[in-house]
Short mmCIF file of C-alpha atoms in Angstrom, two decimals:
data_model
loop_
_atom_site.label_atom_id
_atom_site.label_comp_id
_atom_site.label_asym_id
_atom_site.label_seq_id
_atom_site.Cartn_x
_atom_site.Cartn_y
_atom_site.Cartn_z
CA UNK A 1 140.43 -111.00 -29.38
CA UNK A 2 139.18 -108.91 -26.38
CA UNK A 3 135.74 -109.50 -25.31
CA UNK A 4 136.29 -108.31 -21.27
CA UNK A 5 133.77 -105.59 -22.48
CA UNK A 6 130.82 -108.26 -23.36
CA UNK A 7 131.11 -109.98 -19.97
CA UNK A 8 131.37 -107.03 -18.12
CA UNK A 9 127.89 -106.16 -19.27
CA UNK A 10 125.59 -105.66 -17.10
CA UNK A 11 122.52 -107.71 -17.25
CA UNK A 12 120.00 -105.37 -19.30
CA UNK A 13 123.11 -104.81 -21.91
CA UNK A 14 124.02 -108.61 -21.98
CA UNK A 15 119.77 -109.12 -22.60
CA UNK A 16 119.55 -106.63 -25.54
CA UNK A 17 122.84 -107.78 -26.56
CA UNK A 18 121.41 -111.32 -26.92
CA UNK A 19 118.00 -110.16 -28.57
CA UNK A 20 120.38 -108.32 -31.72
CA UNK A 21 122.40 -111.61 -32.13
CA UNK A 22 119.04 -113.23 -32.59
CA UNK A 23 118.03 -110.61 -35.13
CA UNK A 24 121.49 -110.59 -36.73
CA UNK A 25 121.57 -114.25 -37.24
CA UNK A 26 118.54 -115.07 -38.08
CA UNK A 27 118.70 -112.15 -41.12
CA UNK A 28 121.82 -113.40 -42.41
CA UNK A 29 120.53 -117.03 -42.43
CA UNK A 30 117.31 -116.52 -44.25
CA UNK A 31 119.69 -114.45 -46.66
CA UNK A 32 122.68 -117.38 -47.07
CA UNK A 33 119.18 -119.47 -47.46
CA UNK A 34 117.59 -117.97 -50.38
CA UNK A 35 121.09 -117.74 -51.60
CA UNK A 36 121.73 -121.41 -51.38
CA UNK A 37 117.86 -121.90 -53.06
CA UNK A 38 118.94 -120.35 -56.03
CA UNK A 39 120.57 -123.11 -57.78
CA UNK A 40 117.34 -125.57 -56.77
CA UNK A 41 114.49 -123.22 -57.87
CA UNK A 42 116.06 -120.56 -60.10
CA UNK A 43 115.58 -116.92 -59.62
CA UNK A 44 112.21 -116.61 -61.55
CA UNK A 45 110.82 -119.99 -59.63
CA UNK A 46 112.23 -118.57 -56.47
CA UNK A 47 110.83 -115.28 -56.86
CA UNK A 48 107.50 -117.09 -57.60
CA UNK A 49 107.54 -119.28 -54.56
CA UNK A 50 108.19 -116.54 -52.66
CA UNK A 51 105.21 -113.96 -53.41
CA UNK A 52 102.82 -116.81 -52.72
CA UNK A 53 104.16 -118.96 -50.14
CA UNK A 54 100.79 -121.01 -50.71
CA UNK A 55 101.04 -124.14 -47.71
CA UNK A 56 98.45 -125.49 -50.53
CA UNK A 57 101.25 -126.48 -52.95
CA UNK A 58 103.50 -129.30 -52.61
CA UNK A 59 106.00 -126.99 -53.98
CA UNK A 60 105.19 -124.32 -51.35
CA UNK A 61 104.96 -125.79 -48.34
CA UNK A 62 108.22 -127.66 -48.61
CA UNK A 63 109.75 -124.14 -49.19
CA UNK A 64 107.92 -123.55 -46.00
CA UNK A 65 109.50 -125.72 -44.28
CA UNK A 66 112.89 -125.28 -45.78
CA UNK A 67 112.80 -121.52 -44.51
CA UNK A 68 111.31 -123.08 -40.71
CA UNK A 69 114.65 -124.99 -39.97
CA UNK A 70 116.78 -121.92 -41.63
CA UNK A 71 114.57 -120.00 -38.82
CA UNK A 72 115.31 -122.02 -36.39
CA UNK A 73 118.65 -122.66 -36.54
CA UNK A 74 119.32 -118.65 -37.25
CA UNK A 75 116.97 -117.63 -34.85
CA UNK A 76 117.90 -120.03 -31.59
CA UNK A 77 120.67 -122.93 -32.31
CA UNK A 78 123.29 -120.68 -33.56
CA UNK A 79 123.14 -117.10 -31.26
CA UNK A 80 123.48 -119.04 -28.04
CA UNK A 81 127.01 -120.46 -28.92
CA UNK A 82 127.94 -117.12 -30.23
CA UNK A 83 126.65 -115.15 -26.89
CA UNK A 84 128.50 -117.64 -24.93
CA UNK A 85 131.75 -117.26 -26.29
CA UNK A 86 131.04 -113.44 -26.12
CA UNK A 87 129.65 -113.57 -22.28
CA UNK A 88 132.12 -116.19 -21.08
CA UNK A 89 134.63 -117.53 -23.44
CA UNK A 90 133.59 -121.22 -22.45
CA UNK A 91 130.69 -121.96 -24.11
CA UNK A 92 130.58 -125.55 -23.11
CA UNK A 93 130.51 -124.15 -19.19
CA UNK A 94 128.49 -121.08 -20.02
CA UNK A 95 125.52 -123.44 -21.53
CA UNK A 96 125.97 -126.08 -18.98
CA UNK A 97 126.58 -128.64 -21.90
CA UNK A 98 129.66 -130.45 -20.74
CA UNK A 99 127.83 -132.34 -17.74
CA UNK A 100 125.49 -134.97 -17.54
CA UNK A 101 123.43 -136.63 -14.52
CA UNK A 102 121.95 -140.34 -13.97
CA UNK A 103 119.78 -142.03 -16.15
CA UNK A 104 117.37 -141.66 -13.92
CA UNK A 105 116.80 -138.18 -14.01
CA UNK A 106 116.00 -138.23 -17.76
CA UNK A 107 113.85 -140.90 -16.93
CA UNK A 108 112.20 -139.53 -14.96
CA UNK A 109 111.83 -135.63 -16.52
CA UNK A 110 110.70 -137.61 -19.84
CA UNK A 111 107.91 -139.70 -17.39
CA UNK A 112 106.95 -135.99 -16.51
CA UNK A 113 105.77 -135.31 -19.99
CA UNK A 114 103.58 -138.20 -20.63
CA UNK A 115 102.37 -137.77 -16.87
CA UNK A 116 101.29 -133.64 -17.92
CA UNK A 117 99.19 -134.38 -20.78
CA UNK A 118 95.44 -134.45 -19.32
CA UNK A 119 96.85 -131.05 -17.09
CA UNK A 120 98.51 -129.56 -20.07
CA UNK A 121 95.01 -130.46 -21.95
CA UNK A 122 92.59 -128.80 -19.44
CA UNK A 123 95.24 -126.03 -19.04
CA UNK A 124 95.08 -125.69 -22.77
CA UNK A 125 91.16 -125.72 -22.70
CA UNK A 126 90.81 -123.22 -20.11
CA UNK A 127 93.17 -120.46 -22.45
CA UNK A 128 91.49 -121.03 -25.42
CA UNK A 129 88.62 -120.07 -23.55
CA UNK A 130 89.94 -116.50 -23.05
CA UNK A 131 87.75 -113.16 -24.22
CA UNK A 132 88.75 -110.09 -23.81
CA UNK A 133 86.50 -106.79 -22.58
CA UNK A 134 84.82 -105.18 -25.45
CA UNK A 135 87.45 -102.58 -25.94
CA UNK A 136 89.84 -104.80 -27.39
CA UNK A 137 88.03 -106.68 -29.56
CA UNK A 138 90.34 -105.52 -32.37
CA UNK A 139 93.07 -106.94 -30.37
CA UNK A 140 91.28 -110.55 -29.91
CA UNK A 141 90.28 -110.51 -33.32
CA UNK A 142 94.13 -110.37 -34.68
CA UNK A 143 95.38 -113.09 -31.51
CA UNK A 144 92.89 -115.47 -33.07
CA UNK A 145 93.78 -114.79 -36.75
CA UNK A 146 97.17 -115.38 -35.39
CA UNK A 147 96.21 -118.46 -33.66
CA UNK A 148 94.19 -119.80 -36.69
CA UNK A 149 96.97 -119.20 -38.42
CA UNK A 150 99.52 -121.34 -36.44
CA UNK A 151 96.96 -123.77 -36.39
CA UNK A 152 96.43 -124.02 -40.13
CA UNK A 153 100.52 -124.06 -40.51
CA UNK A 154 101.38 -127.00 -37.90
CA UNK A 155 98.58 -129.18 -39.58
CA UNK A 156 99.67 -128.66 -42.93
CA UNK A 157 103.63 -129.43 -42.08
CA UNK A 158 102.71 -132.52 -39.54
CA UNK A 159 100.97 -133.86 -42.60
CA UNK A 160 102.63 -136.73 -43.61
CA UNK A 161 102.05 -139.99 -45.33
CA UNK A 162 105.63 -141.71 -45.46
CA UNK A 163 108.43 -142.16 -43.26
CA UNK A 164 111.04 -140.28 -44.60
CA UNK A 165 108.59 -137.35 -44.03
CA UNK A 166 108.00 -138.39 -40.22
CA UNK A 167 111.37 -138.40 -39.97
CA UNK A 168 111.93 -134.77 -41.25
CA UNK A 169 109.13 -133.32 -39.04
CA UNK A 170 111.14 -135.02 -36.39
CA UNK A 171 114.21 -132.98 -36.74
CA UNK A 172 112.18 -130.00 -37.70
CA UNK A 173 109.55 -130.07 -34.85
CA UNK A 174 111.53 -132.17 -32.37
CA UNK A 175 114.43 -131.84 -32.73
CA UNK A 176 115.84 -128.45 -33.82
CA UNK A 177 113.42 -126.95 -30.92
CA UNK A 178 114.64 -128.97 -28.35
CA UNK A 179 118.01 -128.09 -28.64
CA UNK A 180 117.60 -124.58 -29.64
CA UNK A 181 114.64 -123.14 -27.43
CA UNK A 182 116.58 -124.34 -24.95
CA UNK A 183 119.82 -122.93 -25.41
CA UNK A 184 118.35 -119.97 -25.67
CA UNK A 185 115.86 -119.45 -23.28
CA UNK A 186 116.85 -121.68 -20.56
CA UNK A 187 121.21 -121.46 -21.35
CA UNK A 188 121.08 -117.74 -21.87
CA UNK A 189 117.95 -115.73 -21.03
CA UNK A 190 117.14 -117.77 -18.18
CA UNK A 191 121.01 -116.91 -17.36
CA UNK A 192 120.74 -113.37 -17.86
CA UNK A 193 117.17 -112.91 -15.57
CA UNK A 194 118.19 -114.65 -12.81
CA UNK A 195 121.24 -113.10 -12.75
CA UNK A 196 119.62 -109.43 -12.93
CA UNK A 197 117.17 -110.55 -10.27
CA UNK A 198 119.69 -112.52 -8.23
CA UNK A 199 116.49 -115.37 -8.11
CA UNK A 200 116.50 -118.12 -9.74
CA UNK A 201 112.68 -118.64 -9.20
CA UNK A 202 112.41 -115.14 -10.90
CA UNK A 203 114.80 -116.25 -14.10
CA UNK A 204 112.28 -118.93 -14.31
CA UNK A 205 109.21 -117.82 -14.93
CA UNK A 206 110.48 -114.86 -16.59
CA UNK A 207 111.93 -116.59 -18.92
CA UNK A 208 108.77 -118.85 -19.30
CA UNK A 209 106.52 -116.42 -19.73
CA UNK A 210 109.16 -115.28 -22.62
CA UNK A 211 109.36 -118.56 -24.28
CA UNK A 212 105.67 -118.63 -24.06
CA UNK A 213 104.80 -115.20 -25.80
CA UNK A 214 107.44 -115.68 -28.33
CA UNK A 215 105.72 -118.75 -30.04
CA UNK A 216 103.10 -116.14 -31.10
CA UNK A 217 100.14 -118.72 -29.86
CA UNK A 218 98.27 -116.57 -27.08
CA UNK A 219 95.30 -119.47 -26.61
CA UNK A 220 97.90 -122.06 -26.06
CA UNK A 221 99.83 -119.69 -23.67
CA UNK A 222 99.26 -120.99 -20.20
CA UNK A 223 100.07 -124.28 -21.02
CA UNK A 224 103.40 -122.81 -22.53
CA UNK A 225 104.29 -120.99 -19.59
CA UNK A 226 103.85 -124.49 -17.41
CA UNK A 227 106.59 -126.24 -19.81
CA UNK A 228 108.66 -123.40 -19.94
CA UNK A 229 108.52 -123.18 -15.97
CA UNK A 230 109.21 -127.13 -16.20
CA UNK A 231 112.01 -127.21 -18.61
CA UNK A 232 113.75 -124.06 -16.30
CA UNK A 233 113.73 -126.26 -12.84
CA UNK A 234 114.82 -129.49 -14.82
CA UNK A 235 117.91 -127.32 -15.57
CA UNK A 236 118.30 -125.76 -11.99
CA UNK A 237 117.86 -128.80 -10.19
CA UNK A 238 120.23 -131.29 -12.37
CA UNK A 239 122.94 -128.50 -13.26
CA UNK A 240 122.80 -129.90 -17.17
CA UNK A 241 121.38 -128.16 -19.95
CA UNK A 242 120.50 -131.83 -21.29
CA UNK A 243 118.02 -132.77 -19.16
CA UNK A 244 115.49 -130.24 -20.10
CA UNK A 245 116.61 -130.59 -24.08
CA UNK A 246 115.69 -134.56 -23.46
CA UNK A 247 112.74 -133.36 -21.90
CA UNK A 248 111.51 -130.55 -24.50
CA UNK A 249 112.39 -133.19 -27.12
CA UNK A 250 109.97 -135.83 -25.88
CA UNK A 251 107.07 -133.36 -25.66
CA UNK A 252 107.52 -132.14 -29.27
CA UNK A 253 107.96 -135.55 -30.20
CA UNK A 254 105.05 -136.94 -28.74
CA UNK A 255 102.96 -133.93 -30.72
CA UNK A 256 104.65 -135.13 -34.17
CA UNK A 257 103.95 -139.11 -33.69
CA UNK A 258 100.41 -137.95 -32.22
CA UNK A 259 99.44 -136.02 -35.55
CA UNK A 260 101.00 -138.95 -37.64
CA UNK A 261 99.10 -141.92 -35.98
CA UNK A 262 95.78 -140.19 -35.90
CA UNK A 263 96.41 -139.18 -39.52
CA UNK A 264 97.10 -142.61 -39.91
CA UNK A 265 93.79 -143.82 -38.48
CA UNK A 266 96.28 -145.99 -35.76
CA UNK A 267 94.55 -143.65 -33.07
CA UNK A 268 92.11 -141.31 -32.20
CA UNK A 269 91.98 -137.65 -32.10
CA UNK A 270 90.17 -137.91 -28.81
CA UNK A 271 93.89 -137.95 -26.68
CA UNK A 272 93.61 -134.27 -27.92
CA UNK A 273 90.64 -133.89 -25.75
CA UNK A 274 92.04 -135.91 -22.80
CA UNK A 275 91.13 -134.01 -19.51
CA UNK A 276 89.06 -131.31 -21.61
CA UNK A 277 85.83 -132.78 -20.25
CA UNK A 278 84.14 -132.56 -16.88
CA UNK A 279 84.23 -136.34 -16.25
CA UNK A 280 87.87 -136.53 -16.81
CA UNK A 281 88.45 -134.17 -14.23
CA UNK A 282 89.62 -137.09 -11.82
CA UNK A 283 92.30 -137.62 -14.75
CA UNK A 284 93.85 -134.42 -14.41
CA UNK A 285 93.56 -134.57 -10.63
CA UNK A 286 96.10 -137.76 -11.23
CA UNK A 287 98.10 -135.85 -13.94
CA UNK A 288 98.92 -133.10 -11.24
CA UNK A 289 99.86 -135.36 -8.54
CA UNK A 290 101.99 -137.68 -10.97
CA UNK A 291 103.66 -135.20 -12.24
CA UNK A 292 104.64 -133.57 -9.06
CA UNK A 293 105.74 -136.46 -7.86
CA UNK A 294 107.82 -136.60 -10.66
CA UNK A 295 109.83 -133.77 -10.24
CA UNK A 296 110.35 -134.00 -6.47
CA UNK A 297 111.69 -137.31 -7.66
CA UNK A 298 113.98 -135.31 -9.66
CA UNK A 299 114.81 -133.08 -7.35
CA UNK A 300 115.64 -135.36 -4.64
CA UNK A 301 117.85 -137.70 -7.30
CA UNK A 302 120.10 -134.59 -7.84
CA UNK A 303 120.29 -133.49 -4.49
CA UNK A 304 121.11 -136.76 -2.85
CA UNK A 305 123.69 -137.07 -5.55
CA UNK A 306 125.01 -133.79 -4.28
CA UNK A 307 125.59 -135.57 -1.12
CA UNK A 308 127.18 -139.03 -2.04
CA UNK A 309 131.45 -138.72 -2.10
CA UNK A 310 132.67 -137.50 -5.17
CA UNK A 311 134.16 -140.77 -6.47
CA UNK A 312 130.58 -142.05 -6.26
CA UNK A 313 128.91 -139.24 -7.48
CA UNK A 314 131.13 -139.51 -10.62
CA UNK A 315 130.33 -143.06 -11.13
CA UNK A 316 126.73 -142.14 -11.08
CA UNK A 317 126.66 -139.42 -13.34
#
């Protein structure tokens, strides 16, 4: 089959091209899903299920989450490997998935997300400080519904009491995010932006800010937008699409085991608050230096790598 047509797109068509994939997929997966319910729940139970979608039900919140991982694997693991074949014909190539780097690298990206906690915290504090003028105080009121919302929703599916269920909020929080939020926004749109601006530093935060308005969380925006910015260099810098997965993976991760532990009485809720407070200020002042440390570590890994003979280089990688 022909597709000369999709890659000759230009970048605006490839973009909107991308966004009705998403669509696409993700409505004929929640379909094939409730088709593939039936035989579990029955139509009457299904139907049931369905009009309530109560997260105060056993029975409905593992529905729930049933219809989270069809979402996410419609909505973000499956379009980028069917763009990519469309856009280039390699998808391997096209997603940067068939190279690696050093071990150190991924060290030292997943150091960066332990490192950005008290930052990301005080980042996160700041935004959910945000109030807007008067004259959109309709449009606050619904962001913080929406917020409350999210909020209600993640505490309800991190809580778990056994390990079988920590292990399923793994590959539903973890997991599944890691590899398809990054696909997506870093293999494709981030593709597609710096492409149309000929910058990568513009694909970057573009696609940041993207990643971070599509989660649907305004007053945990900022903090989104500083991953997203993260995860976008991580893939610049190294050339491999796995380095920011690894990366993305070990900050949901950390979020899942968090909830668990505390819910477990193992630790605190207070390393929710870490760097939220004025006398942990000196905290974040570390957090910001550590972690850009980091990441000029990272950089200057890849690009001395870049520099060593290529029978080296290929040992090394």
């Amino acid at each position: 089959m022909d597709f000369s047509a999709f890659r000759d797109m230009k970048p605006f068509g490839q973009l909107m091209f991308a966004v009705f994939v998403m669509v696409a997929s993700v409505f004929l997966f929640m379909v094939a899903g409730m088709i593939a319910a039936l035989p579990f729940y029955g139509l009457e139970n299904l139907t049931s299920v369905m009009s309530k979608m109560s997260l105060d039900s056993p029975e409905g919140l593992n529905f729930m989450k049933y219809l989270q991982v069809i979402q996410s694997v419609g909505l973000f693991v499956v379009p980028p490997f069917v763009i990519s074949r469309l856009y280039d014909g390699n998808i391997s190539e096209y997603l940067k998935m068939n190279r690696t780097t050093n071990v150190r690298s991924y060290l030292l990206a997943s150091l960066c997300l332990l490192a950005v906690i008290p930052s990301i915290n005080f980042l996160g504090d700041i935004n959910s400080k945000m109030s807007l003028p008067e004259s959109f105080s309709g449009l606050e009121s619904w962001m913080k519904n929406m917020e409350e919302g999210a909020k209600v929703m993640i505490e309800k599916f991190m809580l778990v009491d056994g390990f079988s269920g920590l292990m399923f909020n793994i590959f539903m929080i973890a997991v599944l995010p890691a590899l398809g939020e990054e696909l997506m926004f870093r293999g494709v749109f981030q593709r597609i932006f710096s492409n149309w601006t000929r910058n990568h530093h513009w694909g970057i935060w573009i696609t940041a800010f993207l990643f971070s308005a599509m989660h649907m969380q305004f007053y945990g925006f900022l903090p989104r937008l500083l991953l997203g910015a993260m995860f976008g260099y991580l893939l610049v810098w190294t050339g491999t699409m796995w380095v920011p997965i690894v990366a993305h993976f070990v900050n949901n991760l950390m979020g899942v085991l968090g909830y668990f532990l505390i819910g477990k009485g193992v630790i605190t809720n207070d390393v929710e608050e870490w760097g939220t407070v004025p006398e942990q200020i000196p905290w974040v002042i570390f957090s910001v230096l550590a972690v850009s440390g980091l990441l000029y570590l990272v950089y200057r890994t890849e690009i001395t790598k870049r520099k060593m003979p290529a029978n080296q280089t290929d040992s090394q990688a």
